[in-house]
Tab-separated table of C-alpha atoms in Angstrom:
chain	number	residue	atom	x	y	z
A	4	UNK	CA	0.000	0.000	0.000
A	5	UNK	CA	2.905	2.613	1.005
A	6	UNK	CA	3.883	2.052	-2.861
A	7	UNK	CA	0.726	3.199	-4.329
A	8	UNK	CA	0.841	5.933	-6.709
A	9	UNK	CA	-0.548	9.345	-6.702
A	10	UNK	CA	-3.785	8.003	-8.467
A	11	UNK	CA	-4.133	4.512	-6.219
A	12	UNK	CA	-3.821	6.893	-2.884
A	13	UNK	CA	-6.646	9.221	-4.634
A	14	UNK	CA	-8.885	6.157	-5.029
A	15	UNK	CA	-7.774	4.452	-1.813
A	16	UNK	CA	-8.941	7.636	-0.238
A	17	UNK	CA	-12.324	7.589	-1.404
A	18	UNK	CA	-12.991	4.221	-0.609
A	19	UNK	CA	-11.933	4.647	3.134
A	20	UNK	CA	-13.895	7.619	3.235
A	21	UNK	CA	-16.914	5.544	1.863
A	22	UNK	CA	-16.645	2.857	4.464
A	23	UNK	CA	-16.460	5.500	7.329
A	24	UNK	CA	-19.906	6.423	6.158
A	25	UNK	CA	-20.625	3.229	5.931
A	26	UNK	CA	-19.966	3.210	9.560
A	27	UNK	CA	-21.209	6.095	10.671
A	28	UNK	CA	-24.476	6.564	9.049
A	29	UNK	CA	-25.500	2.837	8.429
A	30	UNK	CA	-25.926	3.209	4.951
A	31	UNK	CA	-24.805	2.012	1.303
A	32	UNK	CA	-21.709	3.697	-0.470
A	33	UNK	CA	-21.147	2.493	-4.244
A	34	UNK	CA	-17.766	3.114	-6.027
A	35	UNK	CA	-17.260	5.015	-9.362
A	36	UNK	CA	-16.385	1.915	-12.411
A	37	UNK	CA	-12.463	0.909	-11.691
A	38	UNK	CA	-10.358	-1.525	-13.909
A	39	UNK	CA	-9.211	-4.498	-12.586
A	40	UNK	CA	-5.959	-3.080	-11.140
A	41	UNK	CA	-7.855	-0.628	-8.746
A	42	UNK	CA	-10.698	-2.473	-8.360
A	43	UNK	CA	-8.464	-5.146	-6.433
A	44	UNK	CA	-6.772	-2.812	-4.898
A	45	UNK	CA	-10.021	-1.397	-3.231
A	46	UNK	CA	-11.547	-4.478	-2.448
A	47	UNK	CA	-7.927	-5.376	-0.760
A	48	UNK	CA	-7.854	-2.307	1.375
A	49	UNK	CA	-11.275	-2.416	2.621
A	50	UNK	CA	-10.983	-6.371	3.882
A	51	UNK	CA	-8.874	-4.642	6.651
A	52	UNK	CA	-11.685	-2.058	7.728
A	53	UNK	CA	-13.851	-3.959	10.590
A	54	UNK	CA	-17.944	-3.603	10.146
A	55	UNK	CA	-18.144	-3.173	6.615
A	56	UNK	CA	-18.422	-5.965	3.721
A	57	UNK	CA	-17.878	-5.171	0.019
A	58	UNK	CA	-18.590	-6.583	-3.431
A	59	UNK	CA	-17.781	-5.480	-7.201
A	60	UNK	CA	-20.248	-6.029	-9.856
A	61	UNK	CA	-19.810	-4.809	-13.295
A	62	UNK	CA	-23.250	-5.904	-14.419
A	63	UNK	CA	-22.118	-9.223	-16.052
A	64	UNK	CA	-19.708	-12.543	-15.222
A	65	UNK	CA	-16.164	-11.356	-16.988
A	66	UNK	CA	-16.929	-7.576	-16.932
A	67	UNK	CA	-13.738	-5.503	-16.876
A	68	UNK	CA	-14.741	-2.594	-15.549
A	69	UNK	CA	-16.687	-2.266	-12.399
A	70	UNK	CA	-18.521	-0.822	-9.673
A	71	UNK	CA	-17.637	-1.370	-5.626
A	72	UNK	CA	-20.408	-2.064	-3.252
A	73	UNK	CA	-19.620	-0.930	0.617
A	74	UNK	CA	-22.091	-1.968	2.918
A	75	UNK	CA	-22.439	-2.396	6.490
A	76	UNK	CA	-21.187	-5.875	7.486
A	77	UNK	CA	-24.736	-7.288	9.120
A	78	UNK	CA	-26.128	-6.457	5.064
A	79	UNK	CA	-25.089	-8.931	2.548
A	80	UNK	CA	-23.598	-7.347	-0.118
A	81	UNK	CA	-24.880	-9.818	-2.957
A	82	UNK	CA	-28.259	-8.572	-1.744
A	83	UNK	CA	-27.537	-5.115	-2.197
A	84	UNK	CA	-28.142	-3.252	-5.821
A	85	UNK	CA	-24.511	-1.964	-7.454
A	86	UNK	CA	-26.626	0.700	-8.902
A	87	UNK	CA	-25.628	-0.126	-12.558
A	88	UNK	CA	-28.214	0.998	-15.607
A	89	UNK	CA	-28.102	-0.862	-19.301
A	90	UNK	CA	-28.290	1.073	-22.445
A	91	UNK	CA	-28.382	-0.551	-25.679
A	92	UNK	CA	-27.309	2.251	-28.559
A	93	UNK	CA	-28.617	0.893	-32.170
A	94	UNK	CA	-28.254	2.876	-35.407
A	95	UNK	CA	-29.156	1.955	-39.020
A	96	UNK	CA	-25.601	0.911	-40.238
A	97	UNK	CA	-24.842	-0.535	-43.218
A	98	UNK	CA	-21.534	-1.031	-45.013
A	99	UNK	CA	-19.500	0.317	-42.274
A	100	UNK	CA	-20.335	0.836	-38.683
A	101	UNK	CA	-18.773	2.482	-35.654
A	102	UNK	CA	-16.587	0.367	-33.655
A	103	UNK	CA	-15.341	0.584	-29.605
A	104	UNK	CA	-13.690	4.072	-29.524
A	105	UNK	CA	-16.124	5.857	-31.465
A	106	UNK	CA	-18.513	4.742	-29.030
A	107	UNK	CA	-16.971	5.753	-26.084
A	108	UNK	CA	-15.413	8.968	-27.791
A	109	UNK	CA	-18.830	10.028	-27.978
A	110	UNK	CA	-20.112	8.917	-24.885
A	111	UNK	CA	-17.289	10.976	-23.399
A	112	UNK	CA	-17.763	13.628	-25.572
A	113	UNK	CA	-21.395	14.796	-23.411
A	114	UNK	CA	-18.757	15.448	-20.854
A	115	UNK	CA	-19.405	12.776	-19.121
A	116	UNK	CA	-16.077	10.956	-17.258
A	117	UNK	CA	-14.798	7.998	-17.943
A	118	UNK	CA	-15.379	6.763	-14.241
A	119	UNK	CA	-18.969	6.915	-14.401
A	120	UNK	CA	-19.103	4.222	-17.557
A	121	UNK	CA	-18.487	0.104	-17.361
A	122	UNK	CA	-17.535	-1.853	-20.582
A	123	UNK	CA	-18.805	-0.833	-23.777
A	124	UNK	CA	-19.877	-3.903	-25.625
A	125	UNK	CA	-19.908	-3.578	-29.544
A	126	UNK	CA	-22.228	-5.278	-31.617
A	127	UNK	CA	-23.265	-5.927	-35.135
A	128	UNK	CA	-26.595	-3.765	-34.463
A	129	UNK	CA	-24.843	-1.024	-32.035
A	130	UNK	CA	-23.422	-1.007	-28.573
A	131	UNK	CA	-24.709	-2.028	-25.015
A	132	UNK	CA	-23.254	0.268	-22.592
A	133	UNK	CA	-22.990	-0.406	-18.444
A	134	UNK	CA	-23.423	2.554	-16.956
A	135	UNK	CA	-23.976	4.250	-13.606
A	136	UNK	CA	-27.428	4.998	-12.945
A	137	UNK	CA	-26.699	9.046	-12.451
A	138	UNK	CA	-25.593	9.647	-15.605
A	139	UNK	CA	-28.490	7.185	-17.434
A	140	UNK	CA	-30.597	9.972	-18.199
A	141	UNK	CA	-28.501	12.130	-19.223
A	142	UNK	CA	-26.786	9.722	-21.883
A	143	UNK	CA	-30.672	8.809	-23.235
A	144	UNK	CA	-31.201	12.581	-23.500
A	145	UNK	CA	-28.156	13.661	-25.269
A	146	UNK	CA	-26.403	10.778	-27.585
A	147	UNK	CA	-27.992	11.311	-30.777
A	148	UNK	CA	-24.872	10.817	-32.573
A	149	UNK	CA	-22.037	8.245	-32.723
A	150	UNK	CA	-19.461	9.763	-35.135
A	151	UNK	CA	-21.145	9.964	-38.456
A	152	UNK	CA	-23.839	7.794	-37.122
A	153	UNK	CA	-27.417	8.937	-36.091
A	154	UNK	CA	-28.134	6.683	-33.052
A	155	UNK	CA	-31.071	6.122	-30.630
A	156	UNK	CA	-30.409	5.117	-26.976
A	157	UNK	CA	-32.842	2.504	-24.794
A	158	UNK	CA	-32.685	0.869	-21.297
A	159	UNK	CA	-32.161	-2.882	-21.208
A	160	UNK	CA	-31.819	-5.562	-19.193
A	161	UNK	CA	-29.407	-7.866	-18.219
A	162	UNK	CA	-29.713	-10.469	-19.067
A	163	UNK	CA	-30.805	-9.239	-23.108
A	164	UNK	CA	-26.677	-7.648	-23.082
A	165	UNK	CA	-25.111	-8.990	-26.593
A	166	UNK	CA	-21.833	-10.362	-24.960
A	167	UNK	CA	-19.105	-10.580	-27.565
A	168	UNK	CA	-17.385	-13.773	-28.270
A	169	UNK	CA	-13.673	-13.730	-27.249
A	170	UNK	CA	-11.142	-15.456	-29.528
A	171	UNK	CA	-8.151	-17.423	-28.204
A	172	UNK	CA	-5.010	-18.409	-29.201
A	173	UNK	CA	-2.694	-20.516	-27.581
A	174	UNK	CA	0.942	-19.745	-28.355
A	175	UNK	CA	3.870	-22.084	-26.828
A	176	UNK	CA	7.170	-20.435	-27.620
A	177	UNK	CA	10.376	-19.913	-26.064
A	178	UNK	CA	11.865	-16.676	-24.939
A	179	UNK	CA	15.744	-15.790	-23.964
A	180	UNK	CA	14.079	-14.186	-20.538
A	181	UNK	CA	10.924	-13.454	-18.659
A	182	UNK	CA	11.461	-9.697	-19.249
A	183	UNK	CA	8.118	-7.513	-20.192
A	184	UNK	CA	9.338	-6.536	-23.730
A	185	UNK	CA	10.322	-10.532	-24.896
A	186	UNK	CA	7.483	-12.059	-23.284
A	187	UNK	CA	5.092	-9.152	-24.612
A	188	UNK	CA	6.864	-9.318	-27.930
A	189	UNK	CA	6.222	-13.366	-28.253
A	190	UNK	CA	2.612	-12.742	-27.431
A	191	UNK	CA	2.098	-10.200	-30.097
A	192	UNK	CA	3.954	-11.549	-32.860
A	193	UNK	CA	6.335	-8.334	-33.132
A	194	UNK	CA	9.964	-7.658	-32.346
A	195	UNK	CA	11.417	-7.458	-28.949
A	196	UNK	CA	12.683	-3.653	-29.871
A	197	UNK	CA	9.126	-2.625	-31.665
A	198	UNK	CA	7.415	-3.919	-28.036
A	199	UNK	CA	9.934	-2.092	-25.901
A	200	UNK	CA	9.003	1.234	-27.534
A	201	UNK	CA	5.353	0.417	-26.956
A	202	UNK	CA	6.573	-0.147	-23.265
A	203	UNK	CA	8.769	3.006	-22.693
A	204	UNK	CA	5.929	5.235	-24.562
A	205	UNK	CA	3.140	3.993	-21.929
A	206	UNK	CA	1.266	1.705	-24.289
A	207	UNK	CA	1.702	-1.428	-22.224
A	208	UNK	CA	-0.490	-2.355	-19.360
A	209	UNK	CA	0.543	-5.250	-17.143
A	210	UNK	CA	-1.975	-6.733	-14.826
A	211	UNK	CA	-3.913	-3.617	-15.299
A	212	UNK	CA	-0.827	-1.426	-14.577
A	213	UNK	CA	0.579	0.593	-17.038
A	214	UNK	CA	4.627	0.409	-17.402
A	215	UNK	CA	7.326	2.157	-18.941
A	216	UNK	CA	9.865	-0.268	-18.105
A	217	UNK	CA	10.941	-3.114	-20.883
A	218	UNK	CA	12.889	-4.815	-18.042
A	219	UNK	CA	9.870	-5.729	-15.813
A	220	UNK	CA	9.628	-9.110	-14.726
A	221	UNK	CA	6.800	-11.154	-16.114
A	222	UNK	CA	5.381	-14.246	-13.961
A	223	UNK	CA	3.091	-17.442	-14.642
A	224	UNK	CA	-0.737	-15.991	-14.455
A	225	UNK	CA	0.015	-12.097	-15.376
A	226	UNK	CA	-1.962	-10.139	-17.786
A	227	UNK	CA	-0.330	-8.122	-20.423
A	228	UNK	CA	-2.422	-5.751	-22.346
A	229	UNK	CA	-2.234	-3.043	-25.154
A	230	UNK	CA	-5.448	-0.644	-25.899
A	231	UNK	CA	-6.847	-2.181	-29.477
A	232	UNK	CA	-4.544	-5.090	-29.794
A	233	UNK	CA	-6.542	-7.339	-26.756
A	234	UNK	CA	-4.691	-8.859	-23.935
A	235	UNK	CA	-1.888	-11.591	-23.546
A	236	UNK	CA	-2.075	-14.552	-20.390
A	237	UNK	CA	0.650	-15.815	-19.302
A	238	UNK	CA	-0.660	-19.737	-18.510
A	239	UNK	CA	2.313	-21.345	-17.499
A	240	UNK	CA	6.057	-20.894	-17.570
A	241	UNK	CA	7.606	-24.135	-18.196
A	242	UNK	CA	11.474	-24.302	-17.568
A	243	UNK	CA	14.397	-24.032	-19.661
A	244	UNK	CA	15.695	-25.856	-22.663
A	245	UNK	CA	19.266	-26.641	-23.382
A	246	UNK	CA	20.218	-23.714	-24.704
A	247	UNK	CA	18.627	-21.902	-21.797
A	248	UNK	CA	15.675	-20.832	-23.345
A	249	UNK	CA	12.267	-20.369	-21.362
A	250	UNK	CA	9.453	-22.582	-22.678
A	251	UNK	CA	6.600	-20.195	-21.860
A	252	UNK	CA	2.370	-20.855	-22.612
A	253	UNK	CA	0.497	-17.878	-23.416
A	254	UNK	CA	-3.215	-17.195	-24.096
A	255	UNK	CA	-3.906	-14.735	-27.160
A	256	UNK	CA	-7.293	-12.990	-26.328
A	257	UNK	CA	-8.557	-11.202	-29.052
């Protein structure tokens, strides 16, 4: 905890300021959306504060992004609503459509911040969109456009959300060492020196993180992601060969 960065300590904050109310006032707190990264790391910090008892829900099983529900510890937090609203955005498209960032350029483009939206899930007849229930309205009011697109936006369900179907390709390879850049760069399919300049310009994300440094140390189980390129697993690191080579597993998500 003493290493978190400026941003973690900002977030940490919140959350133990949440649970005192929690405390205090008997009542329900609910996080802004996190990513992975900082939605362990809240969940983490509050299992040490006494009386209160905590979930995260992003509104479907494998959701990246999500919400944090603080409750007192004599409420079950599976019980309590995560306050998350479902928006499906559908357009007349035709021989091209608008794809992940135009959606969310334009959701962020009502000046609306990125905390206050879960995943964006893209579709072949729009976009469902997790949101928090604040901002619902607002976003029904005022997206009438997504890029070029004219668009119309509609509360959902659930269980109606068009979940994408995730690709995945199992590599087995060998790389010299267990270093960011050659373990990145074997997942990818591009050169060690290509994926240390993605690394050093802040492109890389690693378990959620970003880094800047091609040295990092990559494990068995770590997540290595770049923004439009999907994410890399790690599944098992399997010794050396002669030459002293490390036979590594990785899952391609795309």
């Amino acid at each position: 905890m003493a290493q978190a960065g400026g941003n973690d300590k900002l977030i940490l904050a919140r959350a133990a300021d949440m649970a005192q109310d929690v405390l205090l006032y008997h009542k329900i707190n609910i996080t802004d959306f996190y990513d992975p990264y900082h939605t362990g790391l809240v969940i983490s910090a509050l299992k040490f504060t006494s009386g209160v008892s905590c979930r995260a829900d992003g509104g479907y099983p494998g959701a990246e992004r999500k919400r944090v529900v603080i409750c007192p510890d004599y409420q079950d937090p599976e019980d309590t609503d995560s306050g998350l609203t479902f928006l499906s955005i559908a357009g007349s498209f035709h021989s091209s459509r608008p794809g992940h960032r135009d959606y969310l350029g334009s959701l962020l483009g009502l000046g609306l911040k990125r905390e206050k939206l879960g995943d964006v899930l893209v579709n072949d007849g729009g976009a469902n969109v997790i949101a928090s229930g604040e901002v619902a309205p607002y976003i029904m009011a005022n997206l009438l456009r997504v890029g070029r697109w004219e668009v119309s936006v509609d509360r959902m369900e659930a269980k109606d959300l068009k979940l994408p179907e995730e690709k995945v390709k199992t590599v087995n390879t060998t790389v010299s060492s267990l270093r960011l850049d050659s373990v990145a760069a074997a997942g990818y399919g591009v050169s060690r020196s290509k994926m240390a300049g993605y690394i050093s310009s802040e492109r890389v994300n690693l378990n959620w993180q970003v880094k800047n440094s091609p040295s990092q140390t990559v494990k068995e189980g770590d997540i290595i992601s770049i923004r439009g390129r999907g994410r890399v697993e790690v599944t098992a690191v399997k010794g050396n060969s002669r030459g002293g080579r490390i036979f590594i597993e990785l899952n391609r998500y795309y």
